[in-house]
Coordinates of C-alpha atoms in Angstrom, one line a residue:
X1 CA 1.0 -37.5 -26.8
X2 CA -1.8 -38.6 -24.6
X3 CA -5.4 -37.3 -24.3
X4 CA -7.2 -36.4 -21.2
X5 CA -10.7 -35.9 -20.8
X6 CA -11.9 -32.0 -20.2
X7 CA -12.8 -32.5 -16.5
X8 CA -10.0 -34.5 -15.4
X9 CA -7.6 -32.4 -16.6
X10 CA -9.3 -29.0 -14.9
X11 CA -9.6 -31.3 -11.9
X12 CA -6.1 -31.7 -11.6
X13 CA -4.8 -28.4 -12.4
X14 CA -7.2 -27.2 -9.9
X15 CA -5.5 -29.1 -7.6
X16 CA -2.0 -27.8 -8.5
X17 CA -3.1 -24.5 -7.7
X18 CA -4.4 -25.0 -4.7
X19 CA -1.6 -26.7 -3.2
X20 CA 0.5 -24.3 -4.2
X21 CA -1.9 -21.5 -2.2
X22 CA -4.8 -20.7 -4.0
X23 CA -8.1 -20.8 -2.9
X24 CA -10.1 -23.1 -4.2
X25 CA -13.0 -20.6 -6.1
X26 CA -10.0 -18.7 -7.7
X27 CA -7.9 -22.4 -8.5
X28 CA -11.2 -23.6 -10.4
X29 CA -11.1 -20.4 -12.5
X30 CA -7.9 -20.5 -13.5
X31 CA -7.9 -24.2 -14.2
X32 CA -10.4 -23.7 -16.5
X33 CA -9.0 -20.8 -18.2
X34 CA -6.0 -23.0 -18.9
X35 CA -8.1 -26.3 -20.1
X36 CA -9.7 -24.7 -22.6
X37 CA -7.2 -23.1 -23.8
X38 CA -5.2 -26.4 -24.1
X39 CA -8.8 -27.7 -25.5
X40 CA -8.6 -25.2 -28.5
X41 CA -5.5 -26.5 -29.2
X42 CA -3.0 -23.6 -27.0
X43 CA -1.5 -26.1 -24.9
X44 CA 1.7 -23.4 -24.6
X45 CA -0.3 -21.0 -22.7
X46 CA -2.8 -23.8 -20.8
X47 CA -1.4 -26.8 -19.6
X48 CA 2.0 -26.3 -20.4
X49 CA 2.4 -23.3 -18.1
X50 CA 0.8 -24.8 -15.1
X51 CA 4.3 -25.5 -13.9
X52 CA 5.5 -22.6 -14.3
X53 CA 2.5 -20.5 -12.3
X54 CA 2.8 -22.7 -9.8
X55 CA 6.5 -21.9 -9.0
X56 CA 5.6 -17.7 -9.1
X57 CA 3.4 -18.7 -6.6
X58 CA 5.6 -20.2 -4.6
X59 CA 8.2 -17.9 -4.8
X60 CA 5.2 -15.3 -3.9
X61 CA 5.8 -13.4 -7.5
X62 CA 1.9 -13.8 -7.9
X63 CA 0.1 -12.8 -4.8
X64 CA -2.8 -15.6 -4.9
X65 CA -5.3 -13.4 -2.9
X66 CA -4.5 -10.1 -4.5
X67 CA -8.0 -8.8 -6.2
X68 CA -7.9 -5.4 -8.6
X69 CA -8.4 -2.1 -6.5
X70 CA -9.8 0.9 -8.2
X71 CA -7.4 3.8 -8.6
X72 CA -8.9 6.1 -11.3
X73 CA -13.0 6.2 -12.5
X74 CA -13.5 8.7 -15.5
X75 CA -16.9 7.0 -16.5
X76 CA -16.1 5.5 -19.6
X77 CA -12.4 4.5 -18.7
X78 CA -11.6 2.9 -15.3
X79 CA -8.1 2.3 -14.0
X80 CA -7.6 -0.6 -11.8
X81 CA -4.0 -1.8 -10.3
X82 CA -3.8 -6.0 -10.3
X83 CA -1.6 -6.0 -6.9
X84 CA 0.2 -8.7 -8.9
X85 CA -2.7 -11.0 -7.9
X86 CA -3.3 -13.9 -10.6
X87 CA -3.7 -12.7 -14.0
X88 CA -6.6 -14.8 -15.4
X89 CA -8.4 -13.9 -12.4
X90 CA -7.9 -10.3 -12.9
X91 CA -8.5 -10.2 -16.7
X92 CA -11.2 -11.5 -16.4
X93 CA -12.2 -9.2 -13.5
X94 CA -11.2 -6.5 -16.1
X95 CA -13.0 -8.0 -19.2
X96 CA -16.2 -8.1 -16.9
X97 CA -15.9 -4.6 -15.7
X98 CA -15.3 -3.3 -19.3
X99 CA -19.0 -5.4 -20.2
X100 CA -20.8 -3.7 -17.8
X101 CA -19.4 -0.1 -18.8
X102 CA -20.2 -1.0 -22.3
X103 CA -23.8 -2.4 -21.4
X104 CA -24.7 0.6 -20.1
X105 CA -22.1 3.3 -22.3
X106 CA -22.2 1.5 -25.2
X107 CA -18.5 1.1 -25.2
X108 CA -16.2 0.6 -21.7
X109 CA -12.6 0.9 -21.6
X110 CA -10.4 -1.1 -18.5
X111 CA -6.9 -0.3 -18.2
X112 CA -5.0 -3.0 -15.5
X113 CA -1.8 -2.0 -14.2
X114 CA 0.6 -4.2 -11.9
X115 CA -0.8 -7.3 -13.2
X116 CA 0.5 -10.9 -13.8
X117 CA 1.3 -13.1 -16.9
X118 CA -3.0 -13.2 -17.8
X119 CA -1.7 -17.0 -20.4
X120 CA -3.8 -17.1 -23.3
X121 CA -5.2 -13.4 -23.9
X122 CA -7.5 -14.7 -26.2
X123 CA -9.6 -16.6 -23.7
X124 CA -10.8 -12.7 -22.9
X125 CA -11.7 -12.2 -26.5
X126 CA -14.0 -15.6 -26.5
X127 CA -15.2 -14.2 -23.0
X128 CA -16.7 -11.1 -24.4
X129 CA -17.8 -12.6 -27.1
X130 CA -19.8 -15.3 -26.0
X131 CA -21.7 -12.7 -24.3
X132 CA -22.5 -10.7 -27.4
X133 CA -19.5 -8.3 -27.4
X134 CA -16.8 -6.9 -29.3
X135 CA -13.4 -7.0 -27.7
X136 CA -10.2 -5.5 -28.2
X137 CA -7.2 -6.6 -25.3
X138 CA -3.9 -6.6 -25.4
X139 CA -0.6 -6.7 -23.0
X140 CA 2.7 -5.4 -22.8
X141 CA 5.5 -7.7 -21.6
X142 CA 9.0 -7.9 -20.7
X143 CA 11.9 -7.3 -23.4
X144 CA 11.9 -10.9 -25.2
X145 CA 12.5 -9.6 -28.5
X146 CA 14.7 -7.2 -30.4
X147 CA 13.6 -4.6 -32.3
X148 CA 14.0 -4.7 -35.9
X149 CA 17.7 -3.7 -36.6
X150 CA 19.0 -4.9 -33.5
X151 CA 20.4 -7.9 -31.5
X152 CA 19.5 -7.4 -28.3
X153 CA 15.6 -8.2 -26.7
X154 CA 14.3 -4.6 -25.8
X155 CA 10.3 -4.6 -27.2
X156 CA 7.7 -7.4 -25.6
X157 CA 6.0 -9.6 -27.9
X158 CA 2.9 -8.0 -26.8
X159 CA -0.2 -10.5 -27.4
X160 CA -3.1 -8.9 -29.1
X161 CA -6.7 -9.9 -29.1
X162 CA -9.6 -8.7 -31.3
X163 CA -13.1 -10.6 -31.1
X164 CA -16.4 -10.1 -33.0
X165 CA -19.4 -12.2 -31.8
X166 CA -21.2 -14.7 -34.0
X167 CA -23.8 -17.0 -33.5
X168 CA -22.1 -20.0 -36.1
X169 CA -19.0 -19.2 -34.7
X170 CA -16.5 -16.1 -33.1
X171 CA -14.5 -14.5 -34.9
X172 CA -10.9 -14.3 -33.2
X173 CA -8.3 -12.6 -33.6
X174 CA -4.8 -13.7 -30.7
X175 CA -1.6 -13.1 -31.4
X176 CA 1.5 -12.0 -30.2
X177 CA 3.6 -9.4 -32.5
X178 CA 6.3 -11.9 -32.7
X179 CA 5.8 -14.2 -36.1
X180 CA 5.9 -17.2 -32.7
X181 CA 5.3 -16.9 -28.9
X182 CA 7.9 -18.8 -27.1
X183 CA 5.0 -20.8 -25.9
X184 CA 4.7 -21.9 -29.3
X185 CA 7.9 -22.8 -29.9
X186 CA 8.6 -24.8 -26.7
X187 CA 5.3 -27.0 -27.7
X188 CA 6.8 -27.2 -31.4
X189 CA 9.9 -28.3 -29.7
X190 CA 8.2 -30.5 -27.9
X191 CA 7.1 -32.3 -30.8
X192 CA 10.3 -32.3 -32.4
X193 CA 8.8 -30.2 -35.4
X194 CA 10.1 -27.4 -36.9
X195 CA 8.1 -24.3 -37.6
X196 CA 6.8 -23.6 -41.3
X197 CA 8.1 -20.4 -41.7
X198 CA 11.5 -19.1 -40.1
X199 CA 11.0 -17.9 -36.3
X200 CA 13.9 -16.4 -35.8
X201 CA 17.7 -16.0 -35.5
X202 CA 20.2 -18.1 -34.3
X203 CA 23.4 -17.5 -32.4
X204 CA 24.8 -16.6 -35.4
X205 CA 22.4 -14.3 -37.0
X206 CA 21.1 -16.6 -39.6
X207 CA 17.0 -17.1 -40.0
X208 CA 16.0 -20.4 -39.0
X209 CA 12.8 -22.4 -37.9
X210 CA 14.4 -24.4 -36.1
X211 CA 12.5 -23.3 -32.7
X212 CA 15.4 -24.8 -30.2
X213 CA 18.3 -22.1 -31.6
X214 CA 15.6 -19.4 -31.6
X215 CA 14.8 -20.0 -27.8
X216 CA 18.6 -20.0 -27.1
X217 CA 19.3 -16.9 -28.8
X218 CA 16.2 -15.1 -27.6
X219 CA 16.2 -13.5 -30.4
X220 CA 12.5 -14.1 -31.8
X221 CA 11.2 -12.1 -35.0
X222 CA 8.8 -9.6 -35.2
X223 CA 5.9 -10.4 -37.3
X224 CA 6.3 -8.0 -40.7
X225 CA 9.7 -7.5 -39.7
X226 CA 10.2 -3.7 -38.7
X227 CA 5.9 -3.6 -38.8
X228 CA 6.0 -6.0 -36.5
X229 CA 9.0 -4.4 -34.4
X230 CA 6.8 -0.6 -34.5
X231 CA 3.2 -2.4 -33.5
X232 CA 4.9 -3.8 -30.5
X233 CA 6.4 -0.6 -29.3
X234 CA 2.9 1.2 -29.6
X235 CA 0.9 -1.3 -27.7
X236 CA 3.6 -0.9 -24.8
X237 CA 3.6 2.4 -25.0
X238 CA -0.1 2.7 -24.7
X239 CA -0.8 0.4 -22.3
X240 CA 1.2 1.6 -19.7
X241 CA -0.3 5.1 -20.5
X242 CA -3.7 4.3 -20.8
X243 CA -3.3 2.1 -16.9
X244 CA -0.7 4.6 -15.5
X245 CA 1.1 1.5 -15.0
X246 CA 4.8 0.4 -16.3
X247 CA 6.2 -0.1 -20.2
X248 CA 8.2 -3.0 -21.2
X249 CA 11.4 -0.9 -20.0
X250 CA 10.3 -1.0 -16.4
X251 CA 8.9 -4.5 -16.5
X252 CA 12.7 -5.0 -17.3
X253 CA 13.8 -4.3 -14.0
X254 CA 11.0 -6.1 -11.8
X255 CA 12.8 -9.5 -12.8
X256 CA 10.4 -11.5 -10.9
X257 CA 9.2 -14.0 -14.3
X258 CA 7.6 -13.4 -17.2
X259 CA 5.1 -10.4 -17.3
X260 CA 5.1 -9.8 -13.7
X261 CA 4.2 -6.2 -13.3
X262 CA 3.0 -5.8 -17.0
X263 CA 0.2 -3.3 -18.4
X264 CA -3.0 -4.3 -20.4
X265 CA -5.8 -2.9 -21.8
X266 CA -9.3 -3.8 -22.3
X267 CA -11.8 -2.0 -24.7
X268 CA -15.5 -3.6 -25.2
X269 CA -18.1 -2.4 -27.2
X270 CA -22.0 -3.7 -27.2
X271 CA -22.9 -4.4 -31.1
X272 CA -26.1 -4.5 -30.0
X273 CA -26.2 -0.7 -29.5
X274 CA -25.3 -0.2 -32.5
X275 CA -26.5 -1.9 -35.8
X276 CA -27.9 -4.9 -33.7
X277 CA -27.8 -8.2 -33.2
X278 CA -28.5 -9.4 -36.4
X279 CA -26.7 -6.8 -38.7
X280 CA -23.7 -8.1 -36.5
X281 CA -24.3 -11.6 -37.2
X282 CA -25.1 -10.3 -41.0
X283 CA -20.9 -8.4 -41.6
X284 CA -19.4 -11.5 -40.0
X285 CA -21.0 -14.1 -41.9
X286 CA -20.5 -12.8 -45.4
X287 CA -16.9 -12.2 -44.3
X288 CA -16.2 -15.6 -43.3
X289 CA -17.9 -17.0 -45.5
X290 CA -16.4 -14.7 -48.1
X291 CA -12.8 -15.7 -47.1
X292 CA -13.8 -19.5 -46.7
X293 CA -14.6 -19.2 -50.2
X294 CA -11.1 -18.1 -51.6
X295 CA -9.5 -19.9 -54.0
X296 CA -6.6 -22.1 -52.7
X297 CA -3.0 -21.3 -53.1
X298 CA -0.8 -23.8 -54.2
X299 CA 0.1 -26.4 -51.2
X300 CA -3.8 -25.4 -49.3
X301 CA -5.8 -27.3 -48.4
X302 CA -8.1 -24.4 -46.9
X303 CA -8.4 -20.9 -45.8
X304 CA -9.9 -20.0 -42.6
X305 CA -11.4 -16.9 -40.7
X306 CA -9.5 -15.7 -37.3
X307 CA -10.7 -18.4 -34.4
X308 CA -12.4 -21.4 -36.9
X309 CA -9.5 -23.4 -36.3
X310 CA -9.6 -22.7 -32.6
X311 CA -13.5 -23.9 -32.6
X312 CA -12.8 -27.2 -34.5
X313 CA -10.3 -28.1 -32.3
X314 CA -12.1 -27.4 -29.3
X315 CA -15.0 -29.7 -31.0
X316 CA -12.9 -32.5 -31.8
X317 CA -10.7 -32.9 -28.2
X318 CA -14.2 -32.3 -26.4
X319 CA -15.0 -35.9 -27.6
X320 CA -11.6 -37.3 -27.8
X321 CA -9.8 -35.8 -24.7
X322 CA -6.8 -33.3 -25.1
X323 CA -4.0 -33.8 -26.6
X324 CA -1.1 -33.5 -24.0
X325 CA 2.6 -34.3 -23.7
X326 CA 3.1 -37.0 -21.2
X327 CA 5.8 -35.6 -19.8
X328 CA 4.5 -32.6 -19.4
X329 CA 0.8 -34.1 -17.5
X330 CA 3.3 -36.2 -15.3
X331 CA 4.5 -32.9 -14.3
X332 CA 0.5 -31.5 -13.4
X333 CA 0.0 -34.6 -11.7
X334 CA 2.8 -34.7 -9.4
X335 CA 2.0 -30.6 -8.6
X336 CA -1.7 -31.7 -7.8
X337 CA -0.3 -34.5 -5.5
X338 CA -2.4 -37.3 -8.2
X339 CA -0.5 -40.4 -9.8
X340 CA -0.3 -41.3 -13.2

């Protein structure tokens, strides 16, 4: 592992995406979506999937122009479709839209149809809460995971995101419905670590945490087993209800990478029109403080709130530059036309 200061590394990606047809507003944002990403320690949906957005591009599977057209307004709810144009770029278009609805209703509701893989879905839940709001986001994908009972993928891992605004620190919930993302497997891979609970099944139906078998099988777990398994097939179902749009079965057929096509949903509410500013900052407090406080189990060496571990990190390689694979910021480099 090497480490790359903040700037440099959005430089470069920056420069990836543009070569590969982006403009250069749009390549900024989504460089930066991805570096902090891989600064809060998600380097398997930052800058480990710059590679792989750069070849949809250039295959013309994400349209780099495309921008979010209307299609429905019912006041509280609005309906845009993504016209497969870049998904950071048009989640956060959506997460934005769902603000102002919610500055001025109190709550706002954005469902995005037709969209693109949007990376870390988190980075929408920090978005909105930076900016005083709480957030609740979430995606359907394409079939990379079986339902509980059988062998074949036919549900989407289907990343989750729930944020609550906190002046010492957001509280923030991402994760996919699978007990691991891919993305987190390829980077445990990468280190040639195993995971520290089992992941998944391998060829021959046996548990493992070994993440290479699991990747090879495709057969991922659900978090809570069959809990996990029904959670996933809601948040497909409603997301492509809620945006008109298409459910995991559909995405299916698109074939065009991953998420191409998908379904999400985002719902903000202003805290402030409710119990305020303060009585906000008041609930979150004594609960994280209240769960800091638990007694450790055998083996911990602390327990932390949703998003605290995500904050340190972001601290600590903020001074100390990112920790990246060198293979993998060879690769950047070369897309961005830099040398090492």
């Amino acid at each position: 592992m090497i480490r790359i200061p903040f700037e440099q590394m959005q430089q470069a990606i920056a420069s990836a995406f543009v070569n590969a047809g982006m403009n250069e507003q749009d390549a900024q944002t989504c460089a930066r979506i991805h570096t902090e990403s891989s600064c809060d320690g998600v380097n398997s949906h930052g800058i480990n999937r710059v590679a792989r957005f750069v070849d949809y591009l250039q295959r013309g599977w994400v349209h780099a122009d495309a921008k979010p057209s209307l299609a429905k307004n019912l006041g509280t709810i609005e309906i845009y479709d993504g016209q497969r144009g870049p998904g950071v770029t048009n989640a956060l278009f959506a997460t934005g839209r769902a603000m102002a609805i919610a500055a001025e209703r109190g709550a706002g509701i954005v469902a995005l149809r037709n969209t693109t893989h949007w990376m870390r879905g988190g980075a929408y839940g920090w978005h909105a809460a930076d900016r005083g709001y709480l957030a609740i986001a979430w995606t359907n994908t394409e079939s990379c995971m079986p339902a509980w009972g059988g062998r074949n993928p036919r549900i989407g891992n289907n990343p989750f995101v729930m944020a609550v605004p906190r002046a010492k620190g957001n509280i923030v919930l991402d994760m996919a419905v699978s007990q691991y993302s891919y993305g987190k497997l390829q980077a445990t891979r990468l280190k040639g670590q195993q995971m520290p609970y089992p992941a998944g099944f391998d060829a021959h139906g046996q548990l493992t945490a070994e993440p290479g078998p699991v990747e090879a099988s495709k057969r991922i777990l659900p978090m809570g087993y069959w809990k996990g398994s029904g959670f996933a097939i809601m948040l497909d179902v409603l997301a492509a209800v809620l945006s008109e749009g298409a459910p995991t079965n559909a995405i299916d057929g698109i074939e065009e990478g991953s998420c191409t096509g998908c379904s999400q949903v985002f719902i903000v509410i202003d805290p402030r029109q409710l119990g305020g500013e303060a009585f906000t900052n008041s609930v979150a407090d004594s609960v994280a403080d209240y769960v800091n406080g638990s007694e450790l189990a055998e083996h911990s060496r602390e327990v932390l709130y949703p998003g605290q571990s995500a904050l340190r990190t972001r601290n600590e390689q903020r001074d100390a530059g990112i920790a990246v694979d060198e293979g993998v910021w060879a690769e950047v480099l070369a897309l961005a036309g830099q040398r090492g």
